[in-house]
Tab-separated table of N, CA and C in Angstrom:
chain	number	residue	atom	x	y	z
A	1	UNK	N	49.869	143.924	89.734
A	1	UNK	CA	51.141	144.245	90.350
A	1	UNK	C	52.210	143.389	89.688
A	2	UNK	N	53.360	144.065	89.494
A	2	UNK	CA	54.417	143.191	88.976
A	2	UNK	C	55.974	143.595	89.636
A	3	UNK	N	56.629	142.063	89.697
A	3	UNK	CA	58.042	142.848	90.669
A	3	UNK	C	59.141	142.478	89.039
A	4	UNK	N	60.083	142.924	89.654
A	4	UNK	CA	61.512	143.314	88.773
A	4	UNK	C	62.159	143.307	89.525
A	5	UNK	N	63.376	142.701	89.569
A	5	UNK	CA	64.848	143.000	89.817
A	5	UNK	C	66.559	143.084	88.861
A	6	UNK	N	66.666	144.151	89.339
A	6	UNK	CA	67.344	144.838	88.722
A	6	UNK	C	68.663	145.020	88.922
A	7	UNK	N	69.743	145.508	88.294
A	7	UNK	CA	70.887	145.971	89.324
A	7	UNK	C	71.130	147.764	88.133
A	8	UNK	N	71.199	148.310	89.144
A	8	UNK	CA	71.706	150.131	88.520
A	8	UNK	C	73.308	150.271	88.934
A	9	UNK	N	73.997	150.816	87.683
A	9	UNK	CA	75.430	150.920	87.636
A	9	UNK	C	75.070	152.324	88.300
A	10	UNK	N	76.083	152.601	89.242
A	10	UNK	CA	76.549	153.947	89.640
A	10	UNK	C	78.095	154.395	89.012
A	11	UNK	N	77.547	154.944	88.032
A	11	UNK	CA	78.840	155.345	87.390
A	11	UNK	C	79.718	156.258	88.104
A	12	UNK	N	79.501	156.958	89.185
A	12	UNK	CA	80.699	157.776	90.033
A	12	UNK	C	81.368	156.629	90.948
A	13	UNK	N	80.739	155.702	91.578
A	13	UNK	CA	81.468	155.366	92.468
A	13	UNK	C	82.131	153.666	92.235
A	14	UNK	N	81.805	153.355	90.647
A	14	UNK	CA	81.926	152.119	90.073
A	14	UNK	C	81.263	150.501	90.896
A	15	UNK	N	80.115	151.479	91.621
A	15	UNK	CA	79.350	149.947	92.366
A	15	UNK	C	77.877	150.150	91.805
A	16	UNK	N	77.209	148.771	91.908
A	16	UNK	CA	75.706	148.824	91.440
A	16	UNK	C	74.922	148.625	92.473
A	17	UNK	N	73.537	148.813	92.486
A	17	UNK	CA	72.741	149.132	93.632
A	17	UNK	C	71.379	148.063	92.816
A	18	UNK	N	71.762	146.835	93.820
A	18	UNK	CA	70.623	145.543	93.817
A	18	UNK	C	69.047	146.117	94.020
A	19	UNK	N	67.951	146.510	93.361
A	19	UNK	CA	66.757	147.199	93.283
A	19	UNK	C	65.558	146.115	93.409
A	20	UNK	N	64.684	145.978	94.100
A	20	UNK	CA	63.426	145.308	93.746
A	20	UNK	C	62.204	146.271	93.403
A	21	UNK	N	61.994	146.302	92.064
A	21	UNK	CA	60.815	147.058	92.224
A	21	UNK	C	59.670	146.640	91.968
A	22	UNK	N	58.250	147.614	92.728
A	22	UNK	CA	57.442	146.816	92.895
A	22	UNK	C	56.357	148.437	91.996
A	23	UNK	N	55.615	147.531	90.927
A	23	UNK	CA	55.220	148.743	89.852
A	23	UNK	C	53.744	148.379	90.169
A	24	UNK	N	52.883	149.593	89.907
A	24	UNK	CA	51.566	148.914	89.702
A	24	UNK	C	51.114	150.205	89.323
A	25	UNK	N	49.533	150.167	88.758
A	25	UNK	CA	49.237	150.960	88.089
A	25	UNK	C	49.194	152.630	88.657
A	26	UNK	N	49.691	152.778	89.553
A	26	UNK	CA	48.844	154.352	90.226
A	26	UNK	C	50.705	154.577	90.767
A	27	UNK	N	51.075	154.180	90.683
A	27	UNK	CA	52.807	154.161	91.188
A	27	UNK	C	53.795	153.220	90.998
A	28	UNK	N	55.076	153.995	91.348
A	28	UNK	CA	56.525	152.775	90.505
A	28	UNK	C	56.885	153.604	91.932
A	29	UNK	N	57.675	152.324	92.926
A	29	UNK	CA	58.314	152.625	93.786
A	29	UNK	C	59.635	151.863	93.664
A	30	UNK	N	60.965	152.925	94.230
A	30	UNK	CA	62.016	151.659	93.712
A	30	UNK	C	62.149	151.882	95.434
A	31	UNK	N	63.232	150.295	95.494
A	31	UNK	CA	63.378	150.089	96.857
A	31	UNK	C	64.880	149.709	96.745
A	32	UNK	N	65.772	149.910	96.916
A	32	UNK	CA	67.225	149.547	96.952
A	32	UNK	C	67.811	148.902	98.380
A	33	UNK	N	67.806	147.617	97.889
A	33	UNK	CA	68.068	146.555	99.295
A	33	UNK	C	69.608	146.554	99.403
A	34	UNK	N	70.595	146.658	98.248
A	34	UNK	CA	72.023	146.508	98.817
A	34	UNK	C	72.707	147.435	97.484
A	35	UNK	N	74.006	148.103	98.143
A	35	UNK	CA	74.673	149.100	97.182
A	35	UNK	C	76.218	148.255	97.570
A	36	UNK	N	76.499	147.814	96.460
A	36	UNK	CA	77.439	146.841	96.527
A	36	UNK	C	78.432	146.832	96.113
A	37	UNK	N	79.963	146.066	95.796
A	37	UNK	CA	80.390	146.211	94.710
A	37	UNK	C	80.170	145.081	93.139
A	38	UNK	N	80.414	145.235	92.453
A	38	UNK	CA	80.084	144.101	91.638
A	38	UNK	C	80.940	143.098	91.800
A	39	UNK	N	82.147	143.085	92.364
A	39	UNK	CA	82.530	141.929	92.533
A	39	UNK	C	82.502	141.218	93.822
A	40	UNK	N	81.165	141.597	94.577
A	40	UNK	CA	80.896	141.126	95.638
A	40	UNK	C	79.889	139.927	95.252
A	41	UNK	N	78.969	140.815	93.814
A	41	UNK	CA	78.241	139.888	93.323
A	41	UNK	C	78.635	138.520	92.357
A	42	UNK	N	80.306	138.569	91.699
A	42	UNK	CA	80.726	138.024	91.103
A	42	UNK	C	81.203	136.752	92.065
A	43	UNK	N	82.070	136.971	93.404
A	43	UNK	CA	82.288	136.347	93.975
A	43	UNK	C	81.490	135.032	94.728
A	44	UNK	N	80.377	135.838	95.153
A	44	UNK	CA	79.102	135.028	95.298
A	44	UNK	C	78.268	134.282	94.069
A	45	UNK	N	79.218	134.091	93.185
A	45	UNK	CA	78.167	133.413	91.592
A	45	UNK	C	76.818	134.166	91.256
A	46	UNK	N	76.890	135.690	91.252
A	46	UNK	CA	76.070	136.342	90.769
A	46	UNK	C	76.147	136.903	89.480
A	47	UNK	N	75.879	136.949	89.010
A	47	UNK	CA	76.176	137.596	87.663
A	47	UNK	C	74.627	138.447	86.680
A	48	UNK	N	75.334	139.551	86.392
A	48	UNK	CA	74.245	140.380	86.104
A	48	UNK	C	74.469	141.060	84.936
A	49	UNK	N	73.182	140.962	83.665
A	49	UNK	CA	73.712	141.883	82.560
A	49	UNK	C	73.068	143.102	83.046
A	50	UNK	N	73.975	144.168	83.356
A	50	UNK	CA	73.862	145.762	83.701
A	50	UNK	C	72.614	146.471	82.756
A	51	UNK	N	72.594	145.994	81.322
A	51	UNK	CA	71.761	146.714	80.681
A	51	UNK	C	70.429	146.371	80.224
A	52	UNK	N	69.821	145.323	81.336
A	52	UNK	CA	68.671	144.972	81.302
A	52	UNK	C	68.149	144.529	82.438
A	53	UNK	N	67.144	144.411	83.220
A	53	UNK	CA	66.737	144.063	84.060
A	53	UNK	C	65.664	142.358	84.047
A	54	UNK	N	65.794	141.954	84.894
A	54	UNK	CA	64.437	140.541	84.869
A	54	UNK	C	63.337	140.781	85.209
A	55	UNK	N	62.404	140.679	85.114
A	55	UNK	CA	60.965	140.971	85.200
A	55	UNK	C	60.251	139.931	85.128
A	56	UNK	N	59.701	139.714	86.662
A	56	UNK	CA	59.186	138.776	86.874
A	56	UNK	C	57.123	139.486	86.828
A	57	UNK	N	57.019	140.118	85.868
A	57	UNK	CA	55.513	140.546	86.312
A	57	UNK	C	54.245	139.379	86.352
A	58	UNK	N	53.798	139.326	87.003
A	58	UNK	CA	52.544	138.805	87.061
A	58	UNK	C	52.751	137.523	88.007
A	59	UNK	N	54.150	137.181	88.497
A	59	UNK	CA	54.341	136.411	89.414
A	59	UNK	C	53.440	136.010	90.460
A	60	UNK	N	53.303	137.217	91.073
A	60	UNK	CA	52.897	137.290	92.383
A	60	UNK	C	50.720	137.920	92.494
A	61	UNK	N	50.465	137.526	90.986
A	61	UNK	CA	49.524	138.160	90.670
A	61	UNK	C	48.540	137.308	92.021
A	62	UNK	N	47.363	137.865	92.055
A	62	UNK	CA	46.307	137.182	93.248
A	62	UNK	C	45.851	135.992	92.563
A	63	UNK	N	45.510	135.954	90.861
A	63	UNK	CA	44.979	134.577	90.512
A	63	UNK	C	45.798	133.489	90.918
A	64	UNK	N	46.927	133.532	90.567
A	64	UNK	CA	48.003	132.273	91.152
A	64	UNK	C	47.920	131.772	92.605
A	65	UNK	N	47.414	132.422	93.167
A	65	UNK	CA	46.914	132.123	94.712
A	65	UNK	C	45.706	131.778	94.943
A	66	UNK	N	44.634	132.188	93.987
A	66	UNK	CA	43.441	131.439	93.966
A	66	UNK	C	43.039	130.329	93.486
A	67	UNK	N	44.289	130.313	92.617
A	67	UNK	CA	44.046	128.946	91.883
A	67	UNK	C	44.067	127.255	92.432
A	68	UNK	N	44.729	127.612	93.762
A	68	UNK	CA	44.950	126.448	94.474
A	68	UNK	C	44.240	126.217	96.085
A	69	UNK	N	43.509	127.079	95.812
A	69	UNK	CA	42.612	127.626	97.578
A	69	UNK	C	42.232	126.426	97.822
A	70	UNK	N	41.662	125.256	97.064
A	70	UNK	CA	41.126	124.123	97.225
A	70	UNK	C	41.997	122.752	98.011
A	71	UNK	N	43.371	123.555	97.537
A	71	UNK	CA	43.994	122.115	97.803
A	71	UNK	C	44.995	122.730	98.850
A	72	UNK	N	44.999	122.017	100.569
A	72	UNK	CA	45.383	122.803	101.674
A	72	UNK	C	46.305	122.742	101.278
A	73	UNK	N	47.338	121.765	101.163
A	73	UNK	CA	48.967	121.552	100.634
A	73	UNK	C	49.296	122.504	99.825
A	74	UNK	N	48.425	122.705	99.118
A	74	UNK	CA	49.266	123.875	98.116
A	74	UNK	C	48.867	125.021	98.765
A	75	UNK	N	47.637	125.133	99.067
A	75	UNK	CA	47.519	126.493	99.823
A	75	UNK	C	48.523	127.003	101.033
A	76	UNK	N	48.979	126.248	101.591
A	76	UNK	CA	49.831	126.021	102.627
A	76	UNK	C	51.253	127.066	102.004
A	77	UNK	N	51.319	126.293	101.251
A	77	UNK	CA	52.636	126.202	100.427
A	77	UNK	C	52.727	127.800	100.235
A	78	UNK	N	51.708	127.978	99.242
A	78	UNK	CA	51.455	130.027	98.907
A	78	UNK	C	51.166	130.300	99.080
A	79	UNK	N	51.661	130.110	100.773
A	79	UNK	CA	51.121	131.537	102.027
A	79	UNK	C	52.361	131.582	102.735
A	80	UNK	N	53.265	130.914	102.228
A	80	UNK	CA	54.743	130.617	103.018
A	80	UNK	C	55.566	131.937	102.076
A	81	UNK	N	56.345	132.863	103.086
A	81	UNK	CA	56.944	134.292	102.608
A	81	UNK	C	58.478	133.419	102.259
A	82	UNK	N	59.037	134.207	101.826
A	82	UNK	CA	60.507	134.104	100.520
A	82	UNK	C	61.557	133.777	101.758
A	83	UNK	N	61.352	133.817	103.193
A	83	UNK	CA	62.243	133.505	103.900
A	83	UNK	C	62.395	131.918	104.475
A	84	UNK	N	60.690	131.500	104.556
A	84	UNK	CA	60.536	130.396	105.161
A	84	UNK	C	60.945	129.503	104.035
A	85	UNK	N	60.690	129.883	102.361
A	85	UNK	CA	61.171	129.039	101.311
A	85	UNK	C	62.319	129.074	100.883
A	86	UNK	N	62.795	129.608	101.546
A	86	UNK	CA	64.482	129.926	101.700
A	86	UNK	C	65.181	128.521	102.750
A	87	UNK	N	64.697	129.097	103.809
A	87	UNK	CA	65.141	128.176	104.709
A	87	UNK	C	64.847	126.496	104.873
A	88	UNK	N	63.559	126.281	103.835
A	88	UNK	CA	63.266	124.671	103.341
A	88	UNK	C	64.285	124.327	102.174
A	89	UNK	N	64.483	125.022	101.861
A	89	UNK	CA	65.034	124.818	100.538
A	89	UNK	C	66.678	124.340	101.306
A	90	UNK	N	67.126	125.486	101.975
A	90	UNK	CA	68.818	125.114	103.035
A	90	UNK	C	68.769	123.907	103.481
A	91	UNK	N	67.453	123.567	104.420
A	91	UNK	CA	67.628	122.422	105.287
A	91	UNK	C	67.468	121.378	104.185
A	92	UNK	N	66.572	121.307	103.037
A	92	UNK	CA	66.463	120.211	101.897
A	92	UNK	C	68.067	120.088	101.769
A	93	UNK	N	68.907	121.223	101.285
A	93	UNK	CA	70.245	121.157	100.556
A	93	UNK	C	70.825	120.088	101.687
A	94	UNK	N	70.992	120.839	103.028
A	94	UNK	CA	71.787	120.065	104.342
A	94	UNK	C	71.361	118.658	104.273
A	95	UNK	N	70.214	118.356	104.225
A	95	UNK	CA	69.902	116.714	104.139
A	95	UNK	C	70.908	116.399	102.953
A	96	UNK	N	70.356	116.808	101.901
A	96	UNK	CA	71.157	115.960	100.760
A	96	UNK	C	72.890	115.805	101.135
A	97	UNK	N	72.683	116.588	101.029
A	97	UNK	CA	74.661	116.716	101.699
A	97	UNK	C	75.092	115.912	102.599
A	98	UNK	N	74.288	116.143	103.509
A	98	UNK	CA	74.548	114.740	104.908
A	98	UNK	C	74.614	113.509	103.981
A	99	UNK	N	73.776	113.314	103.857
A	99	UNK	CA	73.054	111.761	102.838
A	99	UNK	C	74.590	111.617	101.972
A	100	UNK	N	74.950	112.608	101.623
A	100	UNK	CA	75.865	112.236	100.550
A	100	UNK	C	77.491	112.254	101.282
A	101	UNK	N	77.773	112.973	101.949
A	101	UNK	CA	78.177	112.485	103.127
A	101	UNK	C	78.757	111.266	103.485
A	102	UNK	N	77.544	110.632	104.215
A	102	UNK	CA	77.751	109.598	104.889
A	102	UNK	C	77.706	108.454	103.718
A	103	UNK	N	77.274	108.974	102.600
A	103	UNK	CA	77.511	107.749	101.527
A	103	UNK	C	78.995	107.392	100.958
A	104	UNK	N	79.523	108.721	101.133
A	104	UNK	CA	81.217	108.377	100.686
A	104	UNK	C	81.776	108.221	101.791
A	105	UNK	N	81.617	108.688	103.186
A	105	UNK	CA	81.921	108.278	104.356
A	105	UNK	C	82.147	106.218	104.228
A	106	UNK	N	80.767	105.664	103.989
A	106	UNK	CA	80.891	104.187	103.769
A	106	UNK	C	81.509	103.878	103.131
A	107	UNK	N	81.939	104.440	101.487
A	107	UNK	CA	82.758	103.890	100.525
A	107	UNK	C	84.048	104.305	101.252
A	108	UNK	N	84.551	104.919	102.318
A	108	UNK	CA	85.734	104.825	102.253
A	108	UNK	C	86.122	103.902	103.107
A	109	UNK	N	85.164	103.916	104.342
A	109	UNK	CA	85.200	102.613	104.991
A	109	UNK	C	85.330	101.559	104.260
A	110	UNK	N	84.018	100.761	103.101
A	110	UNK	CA	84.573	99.796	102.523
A	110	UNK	C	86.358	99.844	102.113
A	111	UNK	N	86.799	100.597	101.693
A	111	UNK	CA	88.377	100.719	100.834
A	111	UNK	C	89.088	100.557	101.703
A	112	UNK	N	88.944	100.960	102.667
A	112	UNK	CA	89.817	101.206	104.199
A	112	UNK	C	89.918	99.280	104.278
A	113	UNK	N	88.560	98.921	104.184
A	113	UNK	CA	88.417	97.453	104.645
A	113	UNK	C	89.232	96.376	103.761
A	114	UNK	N	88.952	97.047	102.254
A	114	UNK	CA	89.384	95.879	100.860
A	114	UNK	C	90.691	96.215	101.135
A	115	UNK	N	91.396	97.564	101.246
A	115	UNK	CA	92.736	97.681	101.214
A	115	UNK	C	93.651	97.095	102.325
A	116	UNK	N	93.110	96.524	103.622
A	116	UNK	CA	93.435	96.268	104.670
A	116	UNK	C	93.584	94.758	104.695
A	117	UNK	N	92.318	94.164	103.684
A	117	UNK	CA	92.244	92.984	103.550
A	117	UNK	C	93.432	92.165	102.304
A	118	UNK	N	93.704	93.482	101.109
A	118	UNK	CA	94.763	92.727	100.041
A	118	UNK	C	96.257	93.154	101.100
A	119	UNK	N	96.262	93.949	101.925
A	119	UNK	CA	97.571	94.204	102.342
A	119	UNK	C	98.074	92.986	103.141
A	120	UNK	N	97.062	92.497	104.166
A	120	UNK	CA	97.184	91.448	104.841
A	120	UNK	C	97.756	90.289	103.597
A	121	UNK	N	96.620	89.787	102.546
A	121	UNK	CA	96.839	88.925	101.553
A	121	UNK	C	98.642	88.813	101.117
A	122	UNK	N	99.265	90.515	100.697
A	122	UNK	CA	100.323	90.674	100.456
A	122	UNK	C	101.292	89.857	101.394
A	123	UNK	N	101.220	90.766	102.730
A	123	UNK	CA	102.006	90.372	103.874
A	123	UNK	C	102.291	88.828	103.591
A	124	UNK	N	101.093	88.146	103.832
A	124	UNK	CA	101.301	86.523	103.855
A	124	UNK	C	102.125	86.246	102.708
A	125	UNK	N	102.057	86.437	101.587
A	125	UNK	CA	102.772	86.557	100.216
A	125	UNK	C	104.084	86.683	100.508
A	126	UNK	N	104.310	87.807	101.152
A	126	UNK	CA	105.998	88.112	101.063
A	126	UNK	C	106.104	87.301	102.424
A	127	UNK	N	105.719	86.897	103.235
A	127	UNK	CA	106.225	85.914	104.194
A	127	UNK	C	106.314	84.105	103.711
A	128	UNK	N	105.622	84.024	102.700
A	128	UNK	CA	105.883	83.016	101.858
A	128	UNK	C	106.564	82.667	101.043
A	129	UNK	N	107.057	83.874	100.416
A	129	UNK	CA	108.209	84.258	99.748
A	129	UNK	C	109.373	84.237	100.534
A	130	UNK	N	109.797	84.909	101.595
A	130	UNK	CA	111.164	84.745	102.573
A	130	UNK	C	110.850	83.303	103.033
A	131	UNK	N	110.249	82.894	103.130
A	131	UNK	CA	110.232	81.313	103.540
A	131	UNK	C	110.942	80.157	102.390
A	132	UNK	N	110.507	80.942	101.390
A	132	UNK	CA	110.845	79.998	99.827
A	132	UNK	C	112.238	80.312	99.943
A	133	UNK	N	112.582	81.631	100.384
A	133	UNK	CA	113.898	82.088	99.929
A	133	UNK	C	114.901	81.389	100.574
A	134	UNK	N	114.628	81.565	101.968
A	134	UNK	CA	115.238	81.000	103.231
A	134	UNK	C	115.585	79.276	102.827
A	135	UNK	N	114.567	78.539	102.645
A	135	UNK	CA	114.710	77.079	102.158
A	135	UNK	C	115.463	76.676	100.832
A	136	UNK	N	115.422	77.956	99.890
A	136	UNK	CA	116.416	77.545	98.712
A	136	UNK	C	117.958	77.968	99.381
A	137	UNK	N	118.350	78.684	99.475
A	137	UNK	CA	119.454	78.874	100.174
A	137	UNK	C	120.001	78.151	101.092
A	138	UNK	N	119.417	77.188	102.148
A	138	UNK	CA	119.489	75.922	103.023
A	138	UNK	C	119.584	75.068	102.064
A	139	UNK	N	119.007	75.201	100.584
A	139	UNK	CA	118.948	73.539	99.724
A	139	UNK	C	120.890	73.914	99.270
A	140	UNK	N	120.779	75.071	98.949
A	140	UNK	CA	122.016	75.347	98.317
A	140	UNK	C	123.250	75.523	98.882
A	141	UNK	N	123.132	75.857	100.338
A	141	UNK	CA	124.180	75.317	100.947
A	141	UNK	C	124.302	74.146	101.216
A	142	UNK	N	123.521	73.222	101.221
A	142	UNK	CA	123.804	72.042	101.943
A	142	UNK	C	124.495	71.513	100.727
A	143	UNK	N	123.793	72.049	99.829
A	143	UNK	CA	124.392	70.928	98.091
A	143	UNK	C	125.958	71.458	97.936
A	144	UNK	N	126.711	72.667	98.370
A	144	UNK	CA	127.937	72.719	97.931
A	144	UNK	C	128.438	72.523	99.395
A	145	UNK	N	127.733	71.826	100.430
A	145	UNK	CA	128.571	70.579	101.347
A	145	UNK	C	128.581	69.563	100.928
A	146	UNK	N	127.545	69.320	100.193
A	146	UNK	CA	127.473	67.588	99.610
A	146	UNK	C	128.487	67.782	98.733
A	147	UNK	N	128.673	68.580	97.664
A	147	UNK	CA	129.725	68.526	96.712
A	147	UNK	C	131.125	68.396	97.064
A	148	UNK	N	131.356	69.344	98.119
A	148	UNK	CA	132.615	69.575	99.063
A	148	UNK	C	132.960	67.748	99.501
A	149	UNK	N	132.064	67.323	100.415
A	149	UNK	CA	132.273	66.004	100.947
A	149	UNK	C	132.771	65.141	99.551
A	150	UNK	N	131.792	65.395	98.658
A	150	UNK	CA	132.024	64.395	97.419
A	150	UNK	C	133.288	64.229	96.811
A	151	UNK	N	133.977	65.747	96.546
A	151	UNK	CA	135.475	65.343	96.431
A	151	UNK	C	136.131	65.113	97.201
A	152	UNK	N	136.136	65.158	98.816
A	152	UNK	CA	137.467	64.945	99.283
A	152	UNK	C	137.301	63.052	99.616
A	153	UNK	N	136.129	62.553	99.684
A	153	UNK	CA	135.754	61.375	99.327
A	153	UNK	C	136.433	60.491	98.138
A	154	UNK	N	136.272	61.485	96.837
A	154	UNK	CA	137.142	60.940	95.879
A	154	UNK	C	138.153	60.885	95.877
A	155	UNK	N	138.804	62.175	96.391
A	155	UNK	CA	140.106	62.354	96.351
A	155	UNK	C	140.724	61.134	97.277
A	156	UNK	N	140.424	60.866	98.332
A	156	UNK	CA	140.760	60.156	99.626
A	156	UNK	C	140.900	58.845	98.663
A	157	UNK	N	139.661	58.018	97.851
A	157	UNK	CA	139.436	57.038	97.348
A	157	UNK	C	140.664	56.880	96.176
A	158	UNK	N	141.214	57.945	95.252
A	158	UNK	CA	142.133	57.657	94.502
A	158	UNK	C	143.566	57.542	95.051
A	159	UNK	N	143.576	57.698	96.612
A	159	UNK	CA	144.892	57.800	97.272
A	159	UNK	C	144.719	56.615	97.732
A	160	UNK	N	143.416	56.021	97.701
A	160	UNK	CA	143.947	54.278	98.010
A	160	UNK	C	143.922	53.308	96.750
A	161	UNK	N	143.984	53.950	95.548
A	161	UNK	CA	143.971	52.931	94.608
A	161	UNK	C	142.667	53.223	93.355
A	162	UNK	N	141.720	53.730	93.396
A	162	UNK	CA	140.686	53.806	92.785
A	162	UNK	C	141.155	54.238	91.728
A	163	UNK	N	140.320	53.957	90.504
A	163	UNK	CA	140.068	54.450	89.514
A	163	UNK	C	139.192	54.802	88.862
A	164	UNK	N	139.087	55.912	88.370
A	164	UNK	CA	137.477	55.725	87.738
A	164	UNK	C	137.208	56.001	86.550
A	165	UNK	N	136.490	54.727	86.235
A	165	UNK	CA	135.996	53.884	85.048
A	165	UNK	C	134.821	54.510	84.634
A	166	UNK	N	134.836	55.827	84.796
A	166	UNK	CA	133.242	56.348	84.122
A	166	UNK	C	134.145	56.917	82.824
A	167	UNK	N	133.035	57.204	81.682
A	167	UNK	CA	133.884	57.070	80.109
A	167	UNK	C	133.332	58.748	80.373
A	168	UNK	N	134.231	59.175	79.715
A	168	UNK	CA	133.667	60.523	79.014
A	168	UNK	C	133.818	60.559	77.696
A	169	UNK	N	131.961	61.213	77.125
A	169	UNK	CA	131.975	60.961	75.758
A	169	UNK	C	132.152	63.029	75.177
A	170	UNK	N	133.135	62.346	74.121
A	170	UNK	CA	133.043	64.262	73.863
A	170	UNK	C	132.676	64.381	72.215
């Protein structure tokens, strides 16, 4: 026994008709599971060359099933129909996905954490900074009071007589 799947163009109505057939020596039966459009199959990441079919013969032959009668696990395994290996295969995908998931789930937590932690770092920064700022500006006013005092000091001092004896060299 050998299966094939196929897709047949219907040239009147521009859709193809998804076929499994199942051939064996005393008969060819076709079985047509979906009449579709092709870009139903395109949409879904199907893709099909129209002028050939896949042929899977000898797949499903009986030796491939005898070959493992010995070992329950595998026997297990190829006695399980195309739906139940369907649906291990989904829940395998769903694990991985979760798993992967919750793995960038953590990395964002960490970032959430590092970014929370340099912002804080910043904050203190620029509050150290307005502090610097604040204290130069207090140095610098006070210095053009000291300067202020300094001349009218002098000035006051040359209205009683002073002179001053500092040299200027040019």
């Amino acid at each position: 026994m050998s299966w094939s799947i196929c897709m047949s163009p219907d040239r009147t109505t521009n859709e193809s008709s998804l076929c499994f057939e199942s051939l064996t020596s005393s008969e060819m039966g076709e079985i047509t599971l979906a009449s579709m459009s092709t870009d139903w199959f395109s949409r879904h990441g199907i893709f099909f060359n129209f002028d050939s079919c896949v042929n899977f013969t000898g797949i499903f032959n009986s030796s491939y099933a005898d070959c493992a009668k010995d070992d329950p696990d595998m026997s297990e395994e190829m006695e399980k129909d195309i739906i139940t290996l369907l649906s291990e295969e989904i829940n395998l995908l769903k694990n991985v996905t979760n798993d992967s998931l919750e793995h960038t789930q953590a990395l964002i937590i960490d970032a959430k954490k590092t970014s929370s932690h340099y912002q804080k770092e910043a904050e203190k920064c620029n509050t150290g900074m307005e502090t610097c700022e604040e204290a130069r500006e207090r140095a610098q006013a006070a210095l053009t009071e000291e300067r202020k005092l300094s001349v009218k000091w002098e000035q006051r001092a040359r209205e009683c007589g002073w002179k001053d004896e500092r040299r200027v060299y040019s």
